[in-house]
């Protein structure tokens, strides 16, 4: 019996961004240099496949520095950490390796600059996300406030004449963020913005690729973790761009293939924390069930790379 036909369209750019690749490389380099175990505060990136692979090499993921023996190496995740965590690691004599994405560090420095200039920072993002916790932890308590929506902007308590600035989480929806920024600027005309966009190049590029992909296919699969902000934003972007059947999938082995019933063209992309091997795995799973024709859709070429900390390159 012949297999049904399926055209698979691969969006590009997809998968690992420079910040994620650097963070994973930092953990792997630390393991080679120090041997196991190397401790990592929080998931290095939001992808269980990546985390479990590093655990197999000897990485130990923790949430509290009390779990780290004195003098042991500790890696801070790509999402960044509050300044208090850095100070605690130093006080305990831990060898800290900072895997914070440089584009997140840029937001940290902006927030600090604004506070030093007397402004309160309005931070656009998702409550509870580790990147938000890290950015809020860069400034004294009360000098930054989180907003998640236009409604939050309307409810923001700000005395007349207060100097304000805004910054954003790096993995947000471009459209949602623009709407919130517009609301801030309408209510606070003198609010100061960032020097350059806070939403990172990789988030923007992957969302733009999905916008181009969605009208050309019957369904879109986004490979990524359910707790990954940029993965969820890609699903939302696909639906807004005209593909109602947009799905988030961690691994091909977990997929309910009945979701593709009646599909002739399938778009595939991967969140910035999802490795390319998961894309390959899904394509092979498709080939086991369909006669697959592969197409590629690219909106830009990425050539960004971030250097490792000097402690790992000396």
mmCIF file of C-alpha atoms in Angstrom:
data_model
loop_
_atom_site.group_PDB
_atom_site.id
_atom_site.type_symbol
_atom_site.label_atom_id
_atom_site.label_comp_id
_atom_site.label_asym_id
_atom_site.label_seq_id
_atom_site.Cartn_x
_atom_site.Cartn_y
_atom_site.Cartn_z
ATOM 1 C CA UNK A 1 0.000 0.000 0.000
ATOM 2 C CA UNK A 2 1.415 3.391 -0.973
ATOM 3 C CA UNK A 3 1.867 6.030 1.684
ATOM 4 C CA UNK A 4 -0.109 9.284 1.597
ATOM 5 C CA UNK A 5 1.809 12.285 0.305
ATOM 6 C CA UNK A 6 2.936 15.092 2.582
ATOM 7 C CA UNK A 7 4.912 18.206 1.728
ATOM 8 C CA UNK A 8 6.990 19.354 4.686
ATOM 9 C CA UNK A 9 8.040 23.007 4.613
ATOM 10 C CA UNK A 10 10.940 23.881 6.926
ATOM 11 C CA UNK A 11 11.018 27.441 8.219
ATOM 12 C CA UNK A 12 14.344 29.199 8.568
ATOM 13 C CA UNK A 13 15.747 30.552 10.811
ATOM 14 C CA UNK A 14 14.673 28.005 13.422
ATOM 15 C CA UNK A 15 16.107 26.266 16.460
ATOM 16 C CA UNK A 16 19.103 27.259 18.548
ATOM 17 C CA UNK A 17 19.965 30.938 18.693
ATOM 18 C CA UNK A 18 23.442 32.243 19.510
ATOM 19 C CA UNK A 19 22.574 32.800 23.184
ATOM 20 C CA UNK A 20 21.292 29.249 23.668
ATOM 21 C CA UNK A 21 24.219 27.719 21.778
ATOM 22 C CA UNK A 22 26.628 29.715 23.979
ATOM 23 C CA UNK A 23 24.878 28.658 27.197
ATOM 24 C CA UNK A 24 24.997 24.957 26.305
ATOM 25 C CA UNK A 25 28.634 25.283 25.229
ATOM 26 C CA UNK A 26 29.484 26.924 28.559
ATOM 27 C CA UNK A 27 28.117 23.951 30.501
ATOM 28 C CA UNK A 28 29.878 21.443 28.242
ATOM 29 C CA UNK A 29 33.167 23.367 28.434
ATOM 30 C CA UNK A 30 32.896 23.615 32.231
ATOM 31 C CA UNK A 31 32.387 19.840 32.423
ATOM 32 C CA UNK A 32 35.502 19.259 30.309
ATOM 33 C CA UNK A 33 37.545 21.722 32.363
ATOM 34 C CA UNK A 34 36.343 20.834 35.871
ATOM 35 C CA UNK A 35 34.909 17.352 35.480
ATOM 36 C CA UNK A 36 31.542 16.323 36.872
ATOM 37 C CA UNK A 37 29.604 17.571 38.651
ATOM 38 C CA UNK A 38 29.077 21.088 37.390
ATOM 39 C CA UNK A 39 26.108 22.819 38.995
ATOM 40 C CA UNK A 40 23.655 24.914 36.981
ATOM 41 C CA UNK A 41 21.132 27.274 38.543
ATOM 42 C CA UNK A 42 17.766 26.662 36.896
ATOM 43 C CA UNK A 43 17.387 24.931 33.525
ATOM 44 C CA UNK A 44 20.196 26.247 31.340
ATOM 45 C CA UNK A 45 17.564 26.718 28.600
ATOM 46 C CA UNK A 46 13.890 25.769 28.532
ATOM 47 C CA UNK A 47 14.143 22.387 26.824
ATOM 48 C CA UNK A 48 14.085 19.060 28.646
ATOM 49 C CA UNK A 49 15.938 17.232 25.842
ATOM 50 C CA UNK A 50 18.860 19.632 26.204
ATOM 51 C CA UNK A 51 18.766 19.537 30.010
ATOM 52 C CA UNK A 52 18.644 15.747 30.171
ATOM 53 C CA UNK A 53 21.544 15.495 27.723
ATOM 54 C CA UNK A 54 23.651 17.728 29.960
ATOM 55 C CA UNK A 55 22.592 15.771 33.049
ATOM 56 C CA UNK A 56 23.913 12.624 31.393
ATOM 57 C CA UNK A 57 27.275 14.389 31.007
ATOM 58 C CA UNK A 58 27.366 15.317 34.694
ATOM 59 C CA UNK A 59 25.529 18.629 35.008
ATOM 60 C CA UNK A 60 23.394 19.029 38.143
ATOM 61 C CA UNK A 61 20.501 21.468 37.897
ATOM 62 C CA UNK A 62 19.506 23.235 41.097
ATOM 63 C CA UNK A 63 17.269 26.153 42.103
ATOM 64 C CA UNK A 64 18.960 27.098 45.406
ATOM 65 C CA UNK A 65 22.675 27.811 45.805
ATOM 66 C CA UNK A 66 22.553 26.048 49.192
ATOM 67 C CA UNK A 67 22.618 22.811 47.174
ATOM 68 C CA UNK A 68 26.075 23.668 45.757
ATOM 69 C CA UNK A 69 29.176 22.570 47.723
ATOM 70 C CA UNK A 70 31.600 25.337 48.662
ATOM 71 C CA UNK A 71 34.121 26.059 45.914
ATOM 72 C CA UNK A 72 32.193 24.160 43.219
ATOM 73 C CA UNK A 73 31.551 25.644 39.757
ATOM 74 C CA UNK A 74 28.081 27.124 39.285
ATOM 75 C CA UNK A 75 26.661 28.182 35.916
ATOM 76 C CA UNK A 76 23.963 30.844 35.740
ATOM 77 C CA UNK A 77 21.357 30.045 33.083
ATOM 78 C CA UNK A 78 20.848 31.857 29.783
ATOM 79 C CA UNK A 79 17.839 33.682 31.281
ATOM 80 C CA UNK A 80 20.021 35.617 33.753
ATOM 81 C CA UNK A 81 19.845 35.887 37.545
ATOM 82 C CA UNK A 82 19.234 38.657 40.096
ATOM 83 C CA UNK A 83 22.312 40.486 41.393
ATOM 84 C CA UNK A 84 21.652 38.991 44.841
ATOM 85 C CA UNK A 85 22.314 35.507 43.450
ATOM 86 C CA UNK A 86 25.654 36.619 41.996
ATOM 87 C CA UNK A 87 26.583 38.162 45.359
ATOM 88 C CA UNK A 88 25.581 35.006 47.225
ATOM 89 C CA UNK A 89 27.731 32.842 44.955
ATOM 90 C CA UNK A 90 30.718 35.120 45.524
ATOM 91 C CA UNK A 91 30.189 35.123 49.299
ATOM 92 C CA UNK A 92 30.196 31.324 49.323
ATOM 93 C CA UNK A 93 33.347 31.083 47.221
ATOM 94 C CA UNK A 94 31.623 29.410 44.296
ATOM 95 C CA UNK A 95 33.261 29.603 40.876
ATOM 96 C CA UNK A 96 30.542 31.368 38.923
ATOM 97 C CA UNK A 97 30.265 31.040 35.149
ATOM 98 C CA UNK A 98 27.714 33.409 33.639
ATOM 99 C CA UNK A 99 25.778 31.918 30.727
ATOM 100 C CA UNK A 100 23.331 34.831 30.630
ATOM 101 C CA UNK A 101 22.548 35.653 27.010
ATOM 102 C CA UNK A 102 24.378 38.880 26.109
ATOM 103 C CA UNK A 103 21.102 40.295 24.798
ATOM 104 C CA UNK A 104 19.517 39.721 28.216
ATOM 105 C CA UNK A 105 22.551 41.366 29.824
ATOM 106 C CA UNK A 106 21.874 44.373 27.560
ATOM 107 C CA UNK A 107 18.404 44.699 29.138
ATOM 108 C CA UNK A 108 19.946 44.371 32.627
ATOM 109 C CA UNK A 109 22.346 47.222 31.915
ATOM 110 C CA UNK A 110 19.564 49.377 30.490
ATOM 111 C CA UNK A 111 17.466 48.886 33.625
ATOM 112 C CA UNK A 112 20.414 49.816 35.838
ATOM 113 C CA UNK A 113 21.162 52.901 33.720
ATOM 114 C CA UNK A 114 17.576 54.102 33.915
ATOM 115 C CA UNK A 115 17.425 53.710 37.703
ATOM 116 C CA UNK A 116 20.738 55.552 38.134
ATOM 117 C CA UNK A 117 19.224 58.378 36.088
ATOM 118 C CA UNK A 118 16.262 58.583 38.443
ATOM 119 C CA UNK A 119 13.702 56.738 36.339
ATOM 120 C CA UNK A 120 11.433 53.910 37.400
ATOM 121 C CA UNK A 121 11.483 51.020 34.947
ATOM 122 C CA UNK A 122 8.293 49.572 33.488
ATOM 123 C CA UNK A 123 9.240 46.031 32.484
ATOM 124 C CA UNK A 124 7.082 44.324 29.860
ATOM 125 C CA UNK A 125 7.040 40.556 30.255
ATOM 126 C CA UNK A 126 5.523 37.460 31.824
ATOM 127 C CA UNK A 127 5.314 37.171 35.608
ATOM 128 C CA UNK A 128 7.329 34.272 36.998
ATOM 129 C CA UNK A 129 9.565 33.868 33.952
ATOM 130 C CA UNK A 130 13.208 33.531 35.068
ATOM 131 C CA UNK A 131 14.331 36.266 32.692
ATOM 132 C CA UNK A 132 11.878 38.677 34.315
ATOM 133 C CA UNK A 133 12.996 37.654 37.801
ATOM 134 C CA UNK A 134 16.597 38.261 36.778
ATOM 135 C CA UNK A 135 15.893 41.683 35.296
ATOM 136 C CA UNK A 136 13.785 42.834 38.244
ATOM 137 C CA UNK A 137 16.654 41.726 40.464
ATOM 138 C CA UNK A 138 19.077 44.146 38.796
ATOM 139 C CA UNK A 139 17.605 47.203 40.506
ATOM 140 C CA UNK A 140 16.513 48.080 44.051
ATOM 141 C CA UNK A 141 13.070 46.922 45.144
ATOM 142 C CA UNK A 142 10.345 49.277 43.987
ATOM 143 C CA UNK A 143 12.402 50.776 41.143
ATOM 144 C CA UNK A 144 10.876 48.485 38.508
ATOM 145 C CA UNK A 145 7.325 47.344 37.933
ATOM 146 C CA UNK A 146 6.051 44.525 35.689
ATOM 147 C CA UNK A 147 3.263 44.926 33.140
ATOM 148 C CA UNK A 148 1.886 42.081 31.043
ATOM 149 C CA UNK A 149 -0.940 43.755 29.139
ATOM 150 C CA UNK A 150 -2.535 46.992 28.006
ATOM 151 C CA UNK A 151 -4.860 46.646 31.004
ATOM 152 C CA UNK A 152 -1.832 46.627 33.299
ATOM 153 C CA UNK A 153 -0.644 49.854 31.682
ATOM 154 C CA UNK A 154 -4.026 51.480 32.323
ATOM 155 C CA UNK A 155 -3.882 50.382 35.964
ATOM 156 C CA UNK A 156 -0.274 51.449 36.512
ATOM 157 C CA UNK A 157 0.081 53.710 39.526
ATOM 158 C CA UNK A 158 2.458 56.550 38.693
ATOM 159 C CA UNK A 159 2.484 59.961 40.403
ATOM 160 C CA UNK A 160 2.417 63.066 38.171
ATOM 161 C CA UNK A 161 5.826 63.988 36.833
ATOM 162 C CA UNK A 162 7.444 60.611 37.646
ATOM 163 C CA UNK A 163 10.332 59.829 35.298
ATOM 164 C CA UNK A 164 9.718 56.469 33.595
ATOM 165 C CA UNK A 165 11.499 54.174 31.167
ATOM 166 C CA UNK A 166 10.473 50.831 29.698
ATOM 167 C CA UNK A 167 12.289 47.615 28.873
ATOM 168 C CA UNK A 168 11.046 44.253 27.667
ATOM 169 C CA UNK A 169 11.626 40.543 28.035
ATOM 170 C CA UNK A 170 13.614 39.359 25.008
ATOM 171 C CA UNK A 171 11.305 36.504 23.963
ATOM 172 C CA UNK A 172 7.936 38.246 23.618
ATOM 173 C CA UNK A 173 5.558 38.459 20.686
ATOM 174 C CA UNK A 174 6.629 41.389 18.545
ATOM 175 C CA UNK A 175 3.005 42.439 17.903
ATOM 176 C CA UNK A 176 1.858 42.117 21.532
ATOM 177 C CA UNK A 177 4.842 44.103 22.748
ATOM 178 C CA UNK A 178 4.276 46.867 20.203
ATOM 179 C CA UNK A 179 0.687 47.201 21.418
ATOM 180 C CA UNK A 180 1.788 47.516 25.055
ATOM 181 C CA UNK A 181 4.549 49.984 24.175
ATOM 182 C CA UNK A 182 2.025 52.090 22.255
ATOM 183 C CA UNK A 183 -0.231 52.128 25.329
ATOM 184 C CA UNK A 184 2.683 53.211 27.524
ATOM 185 C CA UNK A 185 3.667 55.995 25.149
ATOM 186 C CA UNK A 186 0.072 57.192 24.873
ATOM 187 C CA UNK A 187 -0.324 57.407 28.648
ATOM 188 C CA UNK A 188 3.225 58.565 29.429
ATOM 189 C CA UNK A 189 4.477 60.595 26.433
ATOM 190 C CA UNK A 190 7.853 61.253 28.051
ATOM 191 C CA UNK A 191 8.630 57.608 28.842
ATOM 192 C CA UNK A 192 12.097 56.626 27.631
ATOM 193 C CA UNK A 193 12.600 53.509 25.558
ATOM 194 C CA UNK A 194 15.592 51.212 25.044
ATOM 195 C CA UNK A 195 18.572 52.001 22.861
ATOM 196 C CA UNK A 196 17.624 49.483 20.190
ATOM 197 C CA UNK A 197 14.951 46.798 20.363
ATOM 198 C CA UNK A 198 14.949 44.609 23.486
ATOM 199 C CA UNK A 199 13.238 41.699 21.723
ATOM 200 C CA UNK A 200 16.169 39.685 20.458
ATOM 201 C CA UNK A 201 17.038 39.175 16.797
ATOM 202 C CA UNK A 202 16.365 35.420 17.031
ATOM 203 C CA UNK A 203 12.874 35.865 18.470
ATOM 204 C CA UNK A 204 12.037 38.355 15.717
ATOM 205 C CA UNK A 205 13.537 36.215 12.941
ATOM 206 C CA UNK A 206 11.729 33.042 14.028
ATOM 207 C CA UNK A 207 8.419 34.878 14.298
ATOM 208 C CA UNK A 208 8.927 36.427 10.852
ATOM 209 C CA UNK A 209 9.705 33.001 9.384
ATOM 210 C CA UNK A 210 6.499 31.593 10.876
ATOM 211 C CA UNK A 211 4.488 34.542 9.505
ATOM 212 C CA UNK A 212 5.790 33.669 6.031
ATOM 213 C CA UNK A 213 5.229 29.946 6.583
ATOM 214 C CA UNK A 214 1.701 29.928 8.015
ATOM 215 C CA UNK A 215 -0.257 30.995 4.887
ATOM 216 C CA UNK A 216 1.565 28.380 2.788
ATOM 217 C CA UNK A 217 0.688 25.275 4.820
ATOM 218 C CA UNK A 218 -2.309 23.459 6.327
ATOM 219 C CA UNK A 219 -0.701 22.958 9.742
ATOM 220 C CA UNK A 220 2.360 24.154 11.648
ATOM 221 C CA UNK A 221 4.307 22.191 14.253
ATOM 222 C CA UNK A 222 6.532 24.203 16.586
ATOM 223 C CA UNK A 223 9.130 22.059 18.302
ATOM 224 C CA UNK A 224 9.742 23.366 21.796
ATOM 225 C CA UNK A 225 8.944 23.033 25.478
ATOM 226 C CA UNK A 226 5.520 23.966 26.872
ATOM 227 C CA UNK A 227 7.175 26.311 29.390
ATOM 228 C CA UNK A 228 9.276 28.038 26.712
ATOM 229 C CA UNK A 229 8.081 31.601 26.123
ATOM 230 C CA UNK A 230 9.479 31.840 22.613
ATOM 231 C CA UNK A 231 7.954 28.457 21.646
ATOM 232 C CA UNK A 232 4.468 29.507 22.777
ATOM 233 C CA UNK A 233 4.822 32.826 20.961
ATOM 234 C CA UNK A 234 5.613 30.967 17.724
ATOM 235 C CA UNK A 235 2.371 28.979 18.008
ATOM 236 C CA UNK A 236 0.435 32.201 18.590
ATOM 237 C CA UNK A 237 2.211 33.845 15.644
ATOM 238 C CA UNK A 238 1.302 30.969 13.298
ATOM 239 C CA UNK A 239 -2.364 31.160 14.274
ATOM 240 C CA UNK A 240 -2.477 34.930 13.832
ATOM 241 C CA UNK A 241 -0.819 34.577 10.433
ATOM 242 C CA UNK A 242 -3.596 32.330 9.164
ATOM 243 C CA UNK A 243 -2.788 28.774 10.212
ATOM 244 C CA UNK A 244 -5.376 27.762 12.809
ATOM 245 C CA UNK A 245 -3.897 24.280 13.138
ATOM 246 C CA UNK A 246 -0.657 25.303 14.901
ATOM 247 C CA UNK A 247 0.677 22.870 17.479
ATOM 248 C CA UNK A 248 3.444 22.853 20.093
ATOM 249 C CA UNK A 249 5.368 19.582 20.312
ATOM 250 C CA UNK A 250 8.294 18.556 22.546
ATOM 251 C CA UNK A 251 9.300 15.333 20.748
ATOM 252 C CA UNK A 252 8.053 13.398 17.726
ATOM 253 C CA UNK A 253 7.492 10.346 19.936
ATOM 254 C CA UNK A 254 4.758 12.212 21.819
ATOM 255 C CA UNK A 255 2.811 13.329 18.747
ATOM 256 C CA UNK A 256 -0.802 12.340 18.093
ATOM 257 C CA UNK A 257 -0.662 11.829 14.349
ATOM 258 C CA UNK A 258 -4.441 12.047 14.022
ATOM 259 C CA UNK A 259 -3.905 15.811 14.347
ATOM 260 C CA UNK A 260 -2.596 15.787 10.758
ATOM 261 C CA UNK A 261 -5.636 14.085 9.250
ATOM 262 C CA UNK A 262 -6.443 15.647 5.890
ATOM 263 C CA UNK A 263 -3.191 17.641 5.821
ATOM 264 C CA UNK A 264 -1.262 17.984 2.564
ATOM 265 C CA UNK A 265 1.299 20.604 3.560
ATOM 266 C CA UNK A 266 2.969 20.697 6.989
ATOM 267 C CA UNK A 267 5.147 23.536 8.220
ATOM 268 C CA UNK A 268 7.847 22.811 10.790
ATOM 269 C CA UNK A 269 9.861 25.212 12.902
ATOM 270 C CA UNK A 270 11.705 25.022 16.214
ATOM 271 C CA UNK A 271 11.937 27.407 19.139
ATOM 272 C CA UNK A 272 15.254 29.058 19.971
ATOM 273 C CA UNK A 273 15.917 26.482 22.708
ATOM 274 C CA UNK A 274 15.135 23.407 20.570
ATOM 275 C CA UNK A 275 18.076 21.636 18.859
ATOM 276 C CA UNK A 276 18.036 20.712 15.177
ATOM 277 C CA UNK A 277 18.163 16.989 15.990
ATOM 278 C CA UNK A 278 14.527 17.253 17.157
ATOM 279 C CA UNK A 279 13.587 18.606 13.722
ATOM 280 C CA UNK A 280 15.423 15.697 12.072
ATOM 281 C CA UNK A 281 13.619 13.274 14.397
ATOM 282 C CA UNK A 282 10.223 14.679 13.392
ATOM 283 C CA UNK A 283 11.026 14.552 9.683
ATOM 284 C CA UNK A 284 12.021 10.883 9.986
ATOM 285 C CA UNK A 285 8.788 10.175 11.864
ATOM 286 C CA UNK A 286 6.889 11.821 9.015
ATOM 287 C CA UNK A 287 8.744 9.690 6.473
ATOM 288 C CA UNK A 288 7.676 6.537 8.314
ATOM 289 C CA UNK A 289 4.028 7.511 7.700
ATOM 290 C CA UNK A 290 4.049 9.591 4.507
ATOM 291 C CA UNK A 291 5.742 9.973 1.171
ATOM 292 C CA UNK A 292 7.514 13.206 2.107
ATOM 293 C CA UNK A 293 8.597 16.040 -0.144
ATOM 294 C CA UNK A 294 10.817 18.596 1.593
ATOM 295 C CA UNK A 295 10.708 22.321 0.903
ATOM 296 C CA UNK A 296 12.611 25.144 2.614
ATOM 297 C CA UNK A 297 11.419 28.642 3.364
ATOM 298 C CA UNK A 298 14.050 31.125 4.520
ATOM 299 C CA UNK A 299 13.451 34.769 5.454
ATOM 300 C CA UNK A 300 16.995 35.676 6.529
ATOM 301 C CA UNK A 301 20.448 34.258 7.269
ATOM 302 C CA UNK A 302 21.796 34.349 10.824
ATOM 303 C CA UNK A 303 25.527 34.546 11.513
ATOM 304 C CA UNK A 304 25.561 35.776 15.122
ATOM 305 C CA UNK A 305 27.923 34.122 17.598
ATOM 306 C CA UNK A 306 28.712 35.044 21.195
ATOM 307 C CA UNK A 307 32.062 34.366 22.859
ATOM 308 C CA UNK A 308 32.520 32.136 25.897
ATOM 309 C CA UNK A 309 33.584 33.592 29.266
ATOM 310 C CA UNK A 310 37.338 34.128 29.545
ATOM 311 C CA UNK A 311 37.552 31.594 32.383
ATOM 312 C CA UNK A 312 36.717 28.864 29.845
ATOM 313 C CA UNK A 313 38.946 30.086 27.012
ATOM 314 C CA UNK A 314 42.174 31.002 28.859
#
